[in-house]
Tab-separated table of C-alpha atoms in Angstrom:
chain	number	residue	atom	x	y	z
A	1	MET	CA	90.098	119.803	168.951
A	2	GLU	CA	89.262	116.366	170.640
A	3	PHE	CA	86.807	115.381	167.650
A	4	LEU	CA	89.839	114.886	165.399
A	5	ASN	CA	90.888	112.348	167.879
A	6	LEU	CA	87.677	110.397	167.522
A	7	LYS	CA	87.956	107.112	165.649
A	8	TYR	CA	85.673	105.650	163.354
A	9	PHE	CA	86.211	102.181	161.873
A	10	ASP	CA	89.935	102.277	163.548
A	11	ASN	CA	90.555	105.716	162.429
A	12	THR	CA	90.760	108.743	163.546
A	13	ILE	CA	88.845	111.933	161.975
A	14	LEU	CA	92.449	113.020	161.309
A	15	ASP	CA	93.510	110.447	159.342
A	16	TYR	CA	90.379	110.435	157.207
A	17	LEU	CA	91.187	114.152	156.874
A	18	ILE	CA	94.899	113.796	155.705
A	19	PHE	CA	93.379	110.902	153.414
A	20	ILE	CA	91.106	113.514	151.546
A	21	ALA	CA	93.727	116.332	151.657
A	22	ALA	CA	96.633	113.568	150.206
A	23	LEU	CA	93.671	112.254	147.619
A	24	VAL	CA	92.704	115.986	146.507
A	25	VAL	CA	96.452	116.773	146.257
A	26	SER	CA	97.355	113.898	144.280
A	27	ALA	CA	94.291	114.220	141.905
A	28	VAL	CA	95.390	117.844	141.230
A	29	LEU	CA	99.077	116.891	140.491
A	30	ILE	CA	98.271	113.959	138.162
A	31	HIS	CA	95.893	116.539	136.295
A	32	TYR	CA	98.575	119.199	135.716
A	33	LEU	CA	101.327	116.731	135.171
A	34	GLY	CA	99.132	114.994	132.883
A	35	ARG	CA	97.985	118.054	130.989
A	36	LEU	CA	101.851	118.976	130.642
A	37	ILE	CA	103.134	115.585	129.076
A	38	VAL	CA	100.181	115.932	126.763
A	39	ARG	CA	101.306	119.556	125.456
A	40	THR	CA	105.034	118.325	125.782
A	41	VAL	CA	104.152	114.920	123.367
A	42	ALA	CA	101.591	116.745	121.093
A	43	ALA	CA	104.500	119.454	120.470
A	44	ARG	CA	106.934	116.877	119.763
A	45	CYS	CA	105.028	115.205	117.775
A	46	GLU	CA	104.485	118.122	115.666
A	47	LYS	CA	107.813	118.768	115.200
A	48	THR	CA	109.150	115.676	114.220
A	49	ASN	CA	105.720	114.777	112.131
A	50	VAL	CA	105.371	111.622	114.254
A	51	LEU	CA	102.491	109.299	112.325
A	52	TYR	CA	101.186	108.098	115.755
A	53	GLY	CA	101.159	111.246	117.673
A	54	ASP	CA	97.122	111.582	117.592
A	55	ALA	CA	97.043	107.968	118.904
A	56	ILE	CA	99.861	108.090	121.652
A	57	ILE	CA	97.999	111.360	123.025
A	58	ALA	CA	94.461	109.590	122.770
A	59	ALA	CA	96.337	106.917	124.986
A	60	ILE	CA	97.797	108.877	127.568
A	61	LYS	CA	94.437	110.549	128.198
A	62	ARG	CA	92.182	107.498	128.079
A	63	TYR	CA	94.499	104.533	129.593
A	64	LEU	CA	97.577	106.116	131.402
A	65	LEU	CA	95.981	109.068	133.294
A	66	PRO	CA	92.960	106.941	134.638
A	67	ILE	CA	95.920	104.171	135.813
A	68	ALA	CA	97.650	107.073	137.423
A	69	TYR	CA	94.785	108.579	139.365
A	70	PHE	CA	93.709	104.904	140.353
A	71	THR	CA	97.582	104.219	141.819
A	72	ALA	CA	97.234	107.715	144.081
A	73	PHE	CA	94.184	106.444	145.519
A	74	THR	CA	95.452	102.913	145.992
A	75	PHE	CA	98.623	104.792	147.847
A	76	CYS	CA	96.394	107.194	149.903
A	77	THR	CA	94.615	104.608	151.039
A	78	ARG	CA	97.440	103.346	152.950
A	79	ILE	CA	97.156	106.409	155.237
A	80	LEU	CA	93.947	104.514	156.637
A	81	THR	CA	94.012	101.577	159.176
A	82	LEU	CA	92.059	99.021	156.874
A	83	GLY	CA	90.912	95.735	157.929
A	84	GLY	CA	92.199	92.499	156.812
A	85	GLY	CA	89.429	91.774	154.518
A	86	LEU	CA	89.235	95.482	153.023
A	87	LYS	CA	92.698	95.740	152.965
A	88	THR	CA	92.962	92.833	150.246
A	89	ALA	CA	90.338	93.293	148.705
A	90	VAL	CA	91.392	97.464	148.116
A	91	GLY	CA	94.822	95.862	146.820
A	92	THR	CA	93.595	93.311	144.514
A	93	ILE	CA	90.947	95.559	142.877
A	94	SER	CA	93.607	98.006	142.940
A	95	THR	CA	96.045	95.741	141.105
A	96	LEU	CA	93.485	94.025	138.453
A	97	PHE	CA	92.313	97.303	137.676
A	98	ALA	CA	96.148	98.896	136.874
A	99	ILE	CA	96.814	95.502	134.987
A	100	VAL	CA	93.892	95.488	132.827
A	101	LEU	CA	94.161	99.177	131.704
A	102	GLY	CA	97.787	98.855	130.965
A	103	ALA	CA	96.814	95.682	129.125
A	104	ILE	CA	94.014	97.672	126.960
A	105	PHE	CA	96.914	100.352	126.774
A	106	LEU	CA	99.108	98.136	125.391
A	107	THR	CA	96.740	96.169	122.988
A	108	SER	CA	95.275	99.205	121.351
A	109	MET	CA	98.689	100.680	120.820
A	110	ALA	CA	99.381	97.546	118.822
A	111	ALA	CA	95.889	97.327	117.065
A	112	PHE	CA	96.841	100.652	115.750
A	113	PHE	CA	100.484	99.904	114.807
A	114	PHE	CA	99.316	96.799	112.605
A	115	GLU	CA	96.533	98.523	111.331
A	116	ARG	CA	98.705	101.382	109.935
A	117	LEU	CA	100.919	98.365	108.883
A	118	ARG	CA	98.079	96.694	106.746
A	119	ARG	CA	97.100	100.058	104.512
A	120	GLY	CA	98.351	99.600	101.061
A	121	ARG	CA	99.449	95.942	101.228
A	122	ASP	CA	98.165	92.859	99.231
A	123	GLU	CA	95.731	90.560	100.482
A	124	SER	CA	98.376	87.848	101.371
A	125	ALA	CA	100.296	90.746	103.489
A	126	SER	CA	97.217	91.877	105.135
A	127	ILE	CA	96.450	88.198	106.462
A	128	ALA	CA	100.041	88.301	107.803
A	129	VAL	CA	99.598	91.533	109.355
A	130	LYS	CA	96.273	90.946	111.046
A	131	TRP	CA	97.082	87.329	112.370
A	132	LEU	CA	100.404	89.103	114.020
A	133	GLY	CA	98.312	91.813	115.691
A	134	THR	CA	96.231	88.828	116.953
A	135	ILE	CA	99.256	86.959	118.175
A	136	ALA	CA	100.207	90.402	119.794
A	137	LYS	CA	97.164	90.937	121.304
A	138	MET	CA	96.756	87.150	122.981
A	139	VAL	CA	100.769	87.721	124.290
A	140	ILE	CA	99.846	90.986	125.732
A	141	TRP	CA	96.559	89.060	127.670
A	142	ILE	CA	98.658	85.901	128.853
A	143	ILE	CA	101.438	87.963	130.350
A	144	ALA	CA	99.148	90.377	132.181
A	145	LEU	CA	96.692	87.165	133.882
A	146	ILE	CA	99.885	85.992	134.844
A	147	LEU	CA	100.943	89.182	136.688
A	148	PHE	CA	97.589	89.503	138.215
A	149	LEU	CA	97.673	86.068	139.363
A	150	ASP	CA	101.231	86.402	140.703
A	151	ASN	CA	100.461	89.922	142.467
A	152	ILE	CA	97.345	87.987	144.167
A	153	GLY	CA	99.558	85.472	145.505
A	154	VAL	CA	98.842	82.478	143.247
A	155	LYS	CA	101.634	80.244	142.905
A	156	ILE	CA	101.858	80.325	138.807
A	157	THR	CA	105.088	77.848	138.727
A	158	SER	CA	102.886	75.065	138.740
A	159	LEU	CA	100.310	76.802	136.111
A	160	VAL	CA	103.068	78.081	133.683
A	161	THR	CA	104.299	74.333	133.758
A	162	GLY	CA	100.894	72.956	132.993
A	163	LEU	CA	100.639	75.527	130.217
A	164	GLY	CA	104.014	74.254	128.640
A	165	ILE	CA	103.262	70.682	128.747
A	166	GLY	CA	99.745	71.577	126.910
A	167	GLY	CA	101.453	74.030	124.457
A	168	VAL	CA	103.638	70.748	123.465
A	169	ALA	CA	100.976	68.522	123.479
A	170	ILE	CA	98.705	70.990	121.276
A	171	ALA	CA	102.153	71.270	119.034
A	172	PHE	CA	102.079	67.754	118.524
A	173	ALA	CA	98.477	67.693	117.618
A	174	ALA	CA	98.729	70.554	115.153
A	175	GLN	CA	102.124	70.178	113.837
A	176	SER	CA	100.899	70.332	110.068
A	177	ALA	CA	99.036	73.392	110.480
A	178	LEU	CA	101.585	74.818	112.732
A	179	SER	CA	104.300	74.435	110.292
A	180	ASP	CA	102.194	75.824	107.685
A	181	LEU	CA	101.476	79.005	109.479
A	182	PHE	CA	105.300	79.473	110.392
A	183	CYS	CA	106.089	79.263	106.365
A	184	PHE	CA	103.377	81.598	105.784
A	185	PHE	CA	104.905	84.491	107.885
A	186	THR	CA	108.390	83.059	106.244
A	187	ILE	CA	106.541	83.829	102.919
A	188	PHE	CA	105.681	87.380	104.292
A	189	PHE	CA	108.751	88.140	105.839
A	190	ASP	CA	111.659	86.922	103.226
A	191	LYS	CA	109.095	87.262	100.268
A	192	PRO	CA	110.516	84.647	97.518
A	193	PHE	CA	107.637	85.445	95.505
A	194	GLU	CA	104.239	87.697	95.726
A	195	ILE	CA	101.035	87.716	94.020
A	196	GLY	CA	101.305	87.805	90.358
A	197	ASP	CA	104.866	86.102	90.265
A	198	PHE	CA	105.337	83.575	87.685
A	199	ILE	CA	107.116	80.725	89.335
A	200	ILE	CA	108.258	77.283	89.081
A	201	ALA	CA	108.521	74.454	91.963
A	202	GLY	CA	109.447	71.395	91.331
A	203	GLU	CA	107.637	69.596	88.378
A	204	GLN	CA	104.722	72.145	88.676
A	205	MET	CA	104.519	76.046	87.181
A	206	GLY	CA	102.207	79.051	87.411
A	207	THR	CA	101.350	82.472	88.246
A	208	VAL	CA	100.973	83.094	92.032
A	209	GLU	CA	96.942	83.964	92.754
A	210	HIS	CA	96.619	83.738	96.341
A	211	ILE	CA	98.952	83.409	99.405
A	212	GLY	CA	96.854	81.887	102.464
A	213	VAL	CA	97.487	81.033	106.055
A	214	LYS	CA	97.663	77.216	105.070
A	215	THR	CA	98.186	77.197	101.348
A	216	THR	CA	99.404	78.884	98.392
A	217	ARG	CA	97.474	78.765	94.927
A	218	LEU	CA	99.225	78.800	91.139
A	219	ARG	CA	97.136	79.618	88.252
A	220	ALA	CA	98.880	76.562	85.763
A	221	LEU	CA	99.310	77.739	82.153
A	222	SER	CA	97.256	75.075	81.182
A	223	GLY	CA	94.248	76.961	83.389
A	224	GLU	CA	93.914	74.837	86.058
A	225	GLN	CA	94.798	75.853	89.716
A	226	LEU	CA	97.448	74.359	91.653
A	227	VAL	CA	97.271	74.103	94.988
A	228	PHE	CA	100.309	73.862	97.592
A	229	SER	CA	100.680	73.552	101.395
A	230	ASN	CA	103.541	76.430	102.479
A	231	SER	CA	105.699	73.920	104.448
A	232	ASP	CA	106.271	71.963	100.818
A	233	LEU	CA	106.366	75.139	98.765
A	234	THR	CA	109.064	76.787	101.451
A	235	GLY	CA	110.967	73.707	101.330
A	236	SER	CA	111.224	73.161	97.873
A	237	ARG	CA	113.455	74.807	95.296
A	238	ILE	CA	111.776	77.634	93.601
A	239	ARG	CA	112.482	79.361	90.304
A	240	ASN	CA	111.027	83.128	90.097
A	241	TYR	CA	111.029	84.744	86.857
A	242	LYS	CA	109.578	87.858	87.883
A	243	SER	CA	113.173	89.315	88.985
A	244	MET	CA	114.612	88.037	85.994
A	245	GLN	CA	116.310	91.303	83.800
A	246	GLN	CA	117.046	89.461	80.398
A	247	ARG	CA	116.930	85.979	79.155
A	248	ARG	CA	119.981	83.899	77.937
A	249	VAL	CA	118.941	81.919	75.002
A	250	VAL	CA	121.832	79.093	74.000
A	251	PHE	CA	121.028	77.247	70.418
A	252	THR	CA	123.131	75.113	68.072
A	253	LEU	CA	123.484	74.989	64.025
A	254	GLY	CA	124.800	72.026	62.277
A	255	LEU	CA	125.909	72.356	58.452
A	256	THR	CA	126.787	69.709	56.303
A	257	TYR	CA	130.381	68.622	56.077
A	258	ASP	CA	130.555	69.946	52.345
A	259	THR	CA	130.196	73.243	53.254
A	260	PRO	CA	133.011	75.616	52.026
A	261	VAL	CA	135.609	77.262	54.318
A	262	GLU	CA	135.058	80.592	53.487
A	263	THR	CA	130.886	80.125	53.866
A	264	LEU	CA	132.229	78.639	57.377
A	265	ARG	CA	133.770	81.538	58.690
A	266	ARG	CA	130.773	84.169	57.531
A	267	ILE	CA	128.298	82.038	59.673
A	268	PRO	CA	129.356	84.197	62.772
A	269	GLY	CA	128.940	87.386	61.283
A	270	VAL	CA	125.681	86.800	59.460
A	271	VAL	CA	124.250	85.076	63.087
A	272	LYS	CA	125.209	88.820	64.824
A	273	GLU	CA	124.325	90.760	62.196
A	274	ILE	CA	120.757	89.111	62.548
A	275	VAL	CA	120.581	89.348	66.137
A	276	GLU	CA	121.454	92.789	66.649
A	277	GLY	CA	119.121	93.485	63.735
A	278	GLU	CA	116.345	92.485	66.383
A	279	GLN	CA	115.001	94.856	69.115
A	280	ASP	CA	115.671	94.152	72.950
A	281	THR	CA	118.319	91.525	72.272
A	282	GLN	CA	121.641	91.691	73.073
A	283	PHE	CA	124.738	89.541	71.093
A	284	GLY	CA	126.522	87.243	72.828
A	285	ARG	CA	128.940	84.917	70.527
A	286	ALA	CA	128.721	82.640	67.648
A	287	HIS	CA	131.370	79.944	67.322
A	288	PHE	CA	132.267	76.906	65.301
A	289	ALA	CA	132.186	75.100	68.240
A	290	SER	CA	132.327	70.906	67.311
A	291	TYR	CA	132.530	68.411	64.559
A	292	GLY	CA	129.760	66.204	65.278
A	293	ALA	CA	128.590	62.569	63.875
A	294	TYR	CA	126.750	64.454	60.444
A	295	SER	CA	127.152	67.781	61.069
A	296	LEU	CA	129.511	71.216	61.701
A	297	ASN	CA	128.371	72.595	64.937
A	298	TYR	CA	127.851	76.001	65.588
A	299	GLU	CA	126.898	77.264	69.336
A	300	ILE	CA	125.038	80.718	69.187
A	301	VAL	CA	124.475	82.618	72.593
A	302	TYR	CA	122.092	85.803	72.647
A	303	PHE	CA	120.524	88.010	75.266
A	304	VAL	CA	116.839	89.094	75.007
A	305	LEU	CA	116.179	92.026	77.379
A	306	SER	CA	113.037	90.997	78.660
A	307	SER	CA	111.079	89.037	81.077
A	308	ASP	CA	108.323	88.510	78.933
A	309	TYR	CA	108.214	85.097	77.114
A	310	ASP	CA	105.810	85.933	74.745
A	311	LYS	CA	108.413	88.579	73.737
A	312	TYR	CA	111.416	86.132	74.307
A	313	MET	CA	109.222	83.895	71.366
A	314	ASP	CA	108.389	86.667	69.033
A	315	VAL	CA	112.142	87.516	68.682
A	316	ASN	CA	113.504	84.057	68.941
A	317	GLU	CA	111.045	83.034	65.919
A	318	GLN	CA	112.737	86.465	63.748
A	319	ILE	CA	115.705	85.032	64.178
A	320	ASN	CA	115.123	81.755	63.441
A	321	LEU	CA	113.406	82.709	59.959
A	322	LYS	CA	115.906	85.380	59.270
A	323	ILE	CA	118.651	82.724	59.500
A	324	LYS	CA	117.181	80.559	57.108
A	325	GLU	CA	116.968	83.375	54.924
A	326	ALA	CA	120.458	83.813	55.174
A	327	PHE	CA	121.737	80.404	55.062
A	328	GLU	CA	119.807	79.863	51.578
A	329	ARG	CA	121.420	83.102	50.356
A	330	ILE	CA	124.747	82.153	50.815
A	331	GLY	CA	124.547	78.653	50.401
A	332	ALA	CA	124.805	76.960	53.613
A	333	ARG	CA	122.772	73.890	54.234
A	334	PHE	CA	121.847	72.623	57.162
A	335	ALA	CA	122.632	68.968	58.223
A	336	PHE	CA	120.311	66.285	59.156
A	337	PRO	CA	121.117	62.581	59.847
A	338	THR	CA	122.885	60.643	56.894
A	339	GLN	CA	124.175	57.103	56.205
A	340	SER	CA	127.032	56.104	53.465
A	341	LEU	CA	126.860	52.650	52.081
A	342	VAL	CA	130.204	51.661	50.186
A	343	TRP	CA	130.524	48.400	48.111
A	344	GLU	CA	133.717	46.844	47.951
A	345	GLY	CA	132.582	45.762	44.423
A	346	GLY	CA	133.136	48.733	42.851
A	347	ALA	CA	129.766	49.909	42.811
A	348	PRO	CA	129.062	53.722	43.331
A	349	ALA	CA	128.471	54.982	46.819
A	350	VAL	CA	124.718	55.230	47.959
A	351	THR	CA	123.458	57.525	50.319
A	352	ASP	CA	120.723	57.007	52.545
A	353	LYS	CA	119.216	59.853	53.885
A	354	ARG	CA	116.826	59.497	56.639
């Protein structure tokens, strides 16, 4: 068997045979091990009803198994004696292949996850999820590039430092845009309001029509569109009426000073009866609260059990009309500003009503 010791390109025939045998054995082992893993994962996903089972199995077949085959080939080449240039080339190609396939696997899983996350969401949520998916893919590929450069011997310390300085410069230059972008994600995750909500921000109010990456748009009650930058909107105090379950109504009634005490005592009961007679209302209280400059003041509190403003106005109108009818019936008169002039010469007092 002297021919087994014959050398070609610094390797004997025996070395080549061992290399081929190791390569075949590795391929067979990876093939059967991959089938076993796929079956195990499929059975587990079917048993536990995992939503992403098909995607995981497809990713194993498409990405992980080729990585395993190529890794086995790389390790088998170490059996042979390769020249300096060839050894470096094989190592570089192997590293690049493994990192690229790994990055593709991770990005495909991220894309699948974020795509499932987008389903059934409104426009603003879909935009936020799309941006998150894009950012995740960029981070994966940047990490893959850094790993590749580090493995082939490139000093990445200065590169990372340069990227950091460049990132700081870009951040300063695009400070406003980045602020609006991060505020967009704040709106998406914290959800202080959603599309369709009626909100008040500062002195402006309207219904949310669109939540974008940079701006949020409201439709005002008078019909015009209000455009806010996301940073301005999240930095202001927001009153959101969508979450309001009931509306508290407080108002004051003023009666004249010549109203009899017995009539004054009847007022709380009359108002309570009127409020409880309306649908979707809850009586709070009615009290003779204070003596005014020209009136005896009652403070009335009740609740409208709805967040609909039109509903509140309808109920408020009916209660006001019925209070007016009831006061006319019992002889209670509403007070209004008056002035009395008294003459010292014995002339009768004159009342000037204004």
